[in-house]
Short mmCIF file of C-alpha atoms in Angstrom, two decimals:
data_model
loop_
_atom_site.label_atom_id
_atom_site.label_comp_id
_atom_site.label_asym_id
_atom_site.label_seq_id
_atom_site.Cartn_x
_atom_site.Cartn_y
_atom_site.Cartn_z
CA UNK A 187 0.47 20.50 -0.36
CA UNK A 188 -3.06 20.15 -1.22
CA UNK A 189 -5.49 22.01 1.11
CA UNK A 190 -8.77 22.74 2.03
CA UNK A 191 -10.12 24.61 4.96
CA UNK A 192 -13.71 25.17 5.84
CA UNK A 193 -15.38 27.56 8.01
CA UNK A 194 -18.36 29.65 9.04
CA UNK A 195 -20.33 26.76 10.96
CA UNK A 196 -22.15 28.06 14.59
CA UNK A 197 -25.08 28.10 15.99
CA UNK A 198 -28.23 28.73 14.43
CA UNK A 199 -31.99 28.57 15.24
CA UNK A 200 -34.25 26.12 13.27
CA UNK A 201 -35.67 28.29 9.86
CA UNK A 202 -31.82 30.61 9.75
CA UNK A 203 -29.27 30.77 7.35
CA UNK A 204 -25.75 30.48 7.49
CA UNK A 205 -23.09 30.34 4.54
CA UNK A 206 -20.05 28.05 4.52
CA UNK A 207 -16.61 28.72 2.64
CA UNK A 208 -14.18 26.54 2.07
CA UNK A 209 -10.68 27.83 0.76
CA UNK A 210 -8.30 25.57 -1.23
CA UNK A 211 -4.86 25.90 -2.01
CA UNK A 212 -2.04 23.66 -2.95
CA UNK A 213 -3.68 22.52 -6.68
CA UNK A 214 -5.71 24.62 -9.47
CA UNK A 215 -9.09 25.23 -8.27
CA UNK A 216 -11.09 26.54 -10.76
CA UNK A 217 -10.26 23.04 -12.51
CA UNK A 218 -11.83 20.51 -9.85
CA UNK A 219 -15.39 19.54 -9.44
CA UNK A 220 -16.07 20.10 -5.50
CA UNK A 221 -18.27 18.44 -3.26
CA UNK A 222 -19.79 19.34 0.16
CA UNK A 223 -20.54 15.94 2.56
CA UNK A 224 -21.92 15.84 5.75
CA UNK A 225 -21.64 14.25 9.22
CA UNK A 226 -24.59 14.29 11.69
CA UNK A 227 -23.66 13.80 15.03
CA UNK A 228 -22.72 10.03 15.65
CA UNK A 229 -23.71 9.22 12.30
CA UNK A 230 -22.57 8.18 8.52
CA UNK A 231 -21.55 9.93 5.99
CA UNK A 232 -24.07 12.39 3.56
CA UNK A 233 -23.41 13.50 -0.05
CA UNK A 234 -24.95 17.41 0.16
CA UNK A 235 -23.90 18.36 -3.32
CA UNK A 236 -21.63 19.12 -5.67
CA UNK A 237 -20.40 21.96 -8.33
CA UNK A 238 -18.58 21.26 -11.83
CA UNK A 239 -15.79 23.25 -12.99
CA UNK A 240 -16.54 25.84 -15.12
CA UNK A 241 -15.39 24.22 -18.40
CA UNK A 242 -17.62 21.53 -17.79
CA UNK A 243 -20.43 24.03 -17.47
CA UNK A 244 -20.58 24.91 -13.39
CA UNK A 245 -23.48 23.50 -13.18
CA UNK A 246 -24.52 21.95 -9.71
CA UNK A 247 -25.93 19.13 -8.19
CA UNK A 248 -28.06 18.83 -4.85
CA UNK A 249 -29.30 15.48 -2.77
CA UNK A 250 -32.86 15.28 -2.18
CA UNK A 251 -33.08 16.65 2.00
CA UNK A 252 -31.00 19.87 0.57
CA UNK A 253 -32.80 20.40 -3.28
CA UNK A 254 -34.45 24.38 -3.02
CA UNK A 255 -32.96 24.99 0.30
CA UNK A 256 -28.87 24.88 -0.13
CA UNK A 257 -27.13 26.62 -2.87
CA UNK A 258 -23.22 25.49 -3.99
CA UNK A 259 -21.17 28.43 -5.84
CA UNK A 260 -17.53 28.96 -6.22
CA UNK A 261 -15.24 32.21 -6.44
CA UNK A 262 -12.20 30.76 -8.46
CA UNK A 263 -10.44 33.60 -8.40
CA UNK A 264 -10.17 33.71 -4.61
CA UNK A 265 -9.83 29.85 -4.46
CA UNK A 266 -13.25 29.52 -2.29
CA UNK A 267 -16.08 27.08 -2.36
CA UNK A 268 -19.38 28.43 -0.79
CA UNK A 269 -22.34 26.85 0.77
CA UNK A 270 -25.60 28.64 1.29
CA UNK A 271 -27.94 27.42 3.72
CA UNK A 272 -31.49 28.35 3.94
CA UNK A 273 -34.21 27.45 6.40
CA UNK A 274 -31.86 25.58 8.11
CA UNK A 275 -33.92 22.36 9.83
CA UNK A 276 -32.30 20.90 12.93
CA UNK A 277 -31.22 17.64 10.98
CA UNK A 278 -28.85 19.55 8.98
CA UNK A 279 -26.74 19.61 12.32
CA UNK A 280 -23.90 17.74 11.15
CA UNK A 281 -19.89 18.56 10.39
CA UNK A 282 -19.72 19.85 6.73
CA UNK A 283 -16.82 18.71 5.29
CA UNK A 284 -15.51 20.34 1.52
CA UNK A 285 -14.05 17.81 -1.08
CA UNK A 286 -12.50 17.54 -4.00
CA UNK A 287 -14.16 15.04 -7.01
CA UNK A 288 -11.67 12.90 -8.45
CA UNK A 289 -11.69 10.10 -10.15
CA UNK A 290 -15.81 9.32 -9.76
CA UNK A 291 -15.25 9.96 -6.29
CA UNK A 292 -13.72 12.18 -3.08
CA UNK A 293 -9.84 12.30 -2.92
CA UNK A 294 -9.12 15.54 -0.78
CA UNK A 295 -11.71 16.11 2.25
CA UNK A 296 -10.84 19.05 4.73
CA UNK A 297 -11.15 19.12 8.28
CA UNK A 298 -14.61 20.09 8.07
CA UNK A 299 -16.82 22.66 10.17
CA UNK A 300 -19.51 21.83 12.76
CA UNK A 301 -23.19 23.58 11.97
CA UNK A 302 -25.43 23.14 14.65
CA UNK A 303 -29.07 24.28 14.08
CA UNK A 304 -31.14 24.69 17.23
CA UNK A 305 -33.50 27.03 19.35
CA UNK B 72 -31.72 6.33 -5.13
CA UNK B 73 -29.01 3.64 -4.87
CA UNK B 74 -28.75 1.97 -1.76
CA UNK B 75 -25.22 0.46 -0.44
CA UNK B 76 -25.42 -2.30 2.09
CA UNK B 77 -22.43 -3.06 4.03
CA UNK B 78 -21.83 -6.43 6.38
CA UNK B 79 -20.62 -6.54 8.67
CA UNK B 80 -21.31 -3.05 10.60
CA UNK B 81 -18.45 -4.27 13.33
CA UNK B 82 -15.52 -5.92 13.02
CA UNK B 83 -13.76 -6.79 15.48
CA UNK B 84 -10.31 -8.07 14.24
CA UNK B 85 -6.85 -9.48 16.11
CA UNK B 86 -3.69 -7.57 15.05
CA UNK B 87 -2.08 -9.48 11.83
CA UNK B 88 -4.95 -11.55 10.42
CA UNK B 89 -6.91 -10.13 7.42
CA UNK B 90 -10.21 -8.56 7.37
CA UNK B 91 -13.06 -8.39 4.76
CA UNK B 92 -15.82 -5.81 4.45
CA UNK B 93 -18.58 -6.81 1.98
CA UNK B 94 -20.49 -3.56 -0.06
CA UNK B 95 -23.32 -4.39 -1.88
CA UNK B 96 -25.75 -1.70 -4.31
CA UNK B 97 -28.94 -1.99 -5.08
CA UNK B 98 -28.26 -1.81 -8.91
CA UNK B 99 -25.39 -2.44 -11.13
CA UNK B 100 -22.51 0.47 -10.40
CA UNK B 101 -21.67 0.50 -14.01
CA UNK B 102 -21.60 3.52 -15.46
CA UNK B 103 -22.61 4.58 -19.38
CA UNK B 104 -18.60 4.92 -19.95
CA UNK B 105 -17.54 1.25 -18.78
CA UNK B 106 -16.21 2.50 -15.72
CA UNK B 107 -18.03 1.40 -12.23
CA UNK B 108 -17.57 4.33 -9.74
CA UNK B 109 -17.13 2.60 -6.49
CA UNK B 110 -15.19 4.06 -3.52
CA UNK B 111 -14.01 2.86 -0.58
CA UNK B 112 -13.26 5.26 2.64
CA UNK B 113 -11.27 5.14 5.89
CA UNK B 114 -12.29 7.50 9.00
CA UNK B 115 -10.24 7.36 11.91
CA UNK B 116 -11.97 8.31 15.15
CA UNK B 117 -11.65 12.18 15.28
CA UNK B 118 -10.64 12.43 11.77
CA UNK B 119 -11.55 13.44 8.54
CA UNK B 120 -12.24 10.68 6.16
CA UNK B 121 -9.70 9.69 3.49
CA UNK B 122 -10.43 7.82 0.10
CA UNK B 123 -8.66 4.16 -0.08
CA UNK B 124 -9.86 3.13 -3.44
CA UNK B 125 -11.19 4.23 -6.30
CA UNK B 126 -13.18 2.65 -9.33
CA UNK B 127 -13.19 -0.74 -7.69
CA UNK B 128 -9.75 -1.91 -7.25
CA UNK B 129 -7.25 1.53 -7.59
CA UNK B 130 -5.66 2.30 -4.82
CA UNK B 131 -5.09 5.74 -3.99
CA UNK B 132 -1.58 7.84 -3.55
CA UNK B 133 0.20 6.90 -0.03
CA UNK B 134 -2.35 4.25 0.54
CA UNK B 135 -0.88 0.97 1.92
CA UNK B 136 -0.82 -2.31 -0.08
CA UNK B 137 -2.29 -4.37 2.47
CA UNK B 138 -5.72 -2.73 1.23
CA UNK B 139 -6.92 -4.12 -1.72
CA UNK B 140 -10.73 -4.05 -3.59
CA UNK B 141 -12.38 -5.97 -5.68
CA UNK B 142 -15.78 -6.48 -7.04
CA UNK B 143 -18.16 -6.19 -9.93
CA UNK B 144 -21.82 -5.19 -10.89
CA UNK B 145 -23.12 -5.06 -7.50
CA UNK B 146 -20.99 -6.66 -5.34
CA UNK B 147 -18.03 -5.22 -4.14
CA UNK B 148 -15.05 -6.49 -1.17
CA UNK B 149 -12.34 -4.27 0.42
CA UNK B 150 -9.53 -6.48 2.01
CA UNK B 151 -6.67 -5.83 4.37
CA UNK B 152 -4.38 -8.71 4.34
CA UNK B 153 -3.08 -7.82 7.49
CA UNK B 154 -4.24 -5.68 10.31
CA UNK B 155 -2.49 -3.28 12.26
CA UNK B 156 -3.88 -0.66 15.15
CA UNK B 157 -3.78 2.15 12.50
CA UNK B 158 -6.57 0.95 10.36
CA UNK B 159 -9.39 1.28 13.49
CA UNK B 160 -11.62 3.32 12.68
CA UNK B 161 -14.87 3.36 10.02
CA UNK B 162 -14.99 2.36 6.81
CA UNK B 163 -17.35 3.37 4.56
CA UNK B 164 -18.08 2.01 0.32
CA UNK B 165 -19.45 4.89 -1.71
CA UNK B 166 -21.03 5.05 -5.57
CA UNK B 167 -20.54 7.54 -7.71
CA UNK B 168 -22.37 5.99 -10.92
CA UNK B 169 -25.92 6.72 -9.82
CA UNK B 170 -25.76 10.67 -7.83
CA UNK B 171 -23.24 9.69 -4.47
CA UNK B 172 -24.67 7.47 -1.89
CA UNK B 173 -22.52 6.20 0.79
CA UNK B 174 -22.69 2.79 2.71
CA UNK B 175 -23.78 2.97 6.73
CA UNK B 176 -20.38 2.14 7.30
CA UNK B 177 -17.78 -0.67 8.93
CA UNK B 178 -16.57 -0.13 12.78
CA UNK B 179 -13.15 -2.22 12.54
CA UNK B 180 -11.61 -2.42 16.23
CA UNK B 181 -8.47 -4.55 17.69
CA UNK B 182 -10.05 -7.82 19.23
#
């Protein structure tokens, strides 16, 4: 079954940091494209970025309210899909979800994990 | 950045009859390739969000037939023929040609 878990959302004060993982299981990971999207409170959904597979360069991607202050990497030899967060602003609060890309678009979301960034 | 409008935001709908969600971008979704990377979304309330269609008009693996989408350029239509109290929830269109940009999303509820 295809899988992926996300964790290490909390609290955190306005200007902290806090790093998000995201394990997958179930199909080969180092040969996806993954996505982190977002969920503020009551709200739509948020592209947050996105990192290629390593044949197709691992290169990543970032939307504009994250660019110089969230960083995507990937461990594929432990499965994992990070997410760095910097100077955390209190509208990042929102439930980080991790994704798969197929197919120009989303096909396996986990359950996602709340971040909540206030003083 | 592309901008997706969907109409209506609610829907309310009576069990059985169809429903129609309208998704519309602010430029042409297709891509360099020939392909136009357009996505369509279901979120249940308290769930995570699960893909529908892909590239206009694919349905994805387990996903009933009553959903269906259509569309071109920068117009684009996801259709359930027939309702049932499964599908509440929020649907959301999505682009992948131009970066990702999601629509504000579709409230469908059980009139």
């Amino acid at each position: 079954e295809v899988q992926l878990v996300e964790s290490g959302g909390g609290l955190v004060k306005p200007g902290g940091s806090l790093r998000l993982s995201c394990v997958a299981s179930g199909f080969t990971f180092s040969n996806a494209w993954m996505s982190w999207v977002r969920q503020a409170p009551g709200k739509g959904l948020e592209w947050v970025g996105r990192i290629k597979s390593k044949t197709d360069g691992g290169t990543t991607d970032y939307a504009a309210p994250v660019k110089g202050r969230f960083t995507i990497s990937r461990d594929d030899s432990k499965n994992t899909l990070y997410l760095q967060m910097n100077s955390l602003k209190t509208e990042d609060t929102a439930v980080y979800y991790c994704t798969t890309e197929n197919n120009g678009g989303m096909d396996v979301w986990g359950q996602g994990t709340t971040v909540t960034v206030s003083s | 950045d592309v901008v997706m409008t969907q109409s209506p935001l609610s829907l309310p709908v009576t069990l059985g009859q169809p429903a129609s969600i309208s998704c519309r971008s602010s430029q042409s979704l297709v891509y360099s390739d020939g392909n136009t990377y357009l996505n369509w979304f279901q979120q249940r309330p308290g769930q995570s969000p699960r893909r529908l269609i892909y590239k206009v008009s694919n349905r994805d693996s387990g996903v009933p037939d009553r959903f269906s989408g259509s569309g071109s350029g920068t117009d684009f239509t996801l259709k359930i023929s027939r309702v049932e109290a499964e599908d509440v929830g929020v649907y959301y269109c999505m682009q992948a040609t131009h970066w990702l940009t999601f629509g504000q999303g579709t409230r469908l509820e059980i009139k």
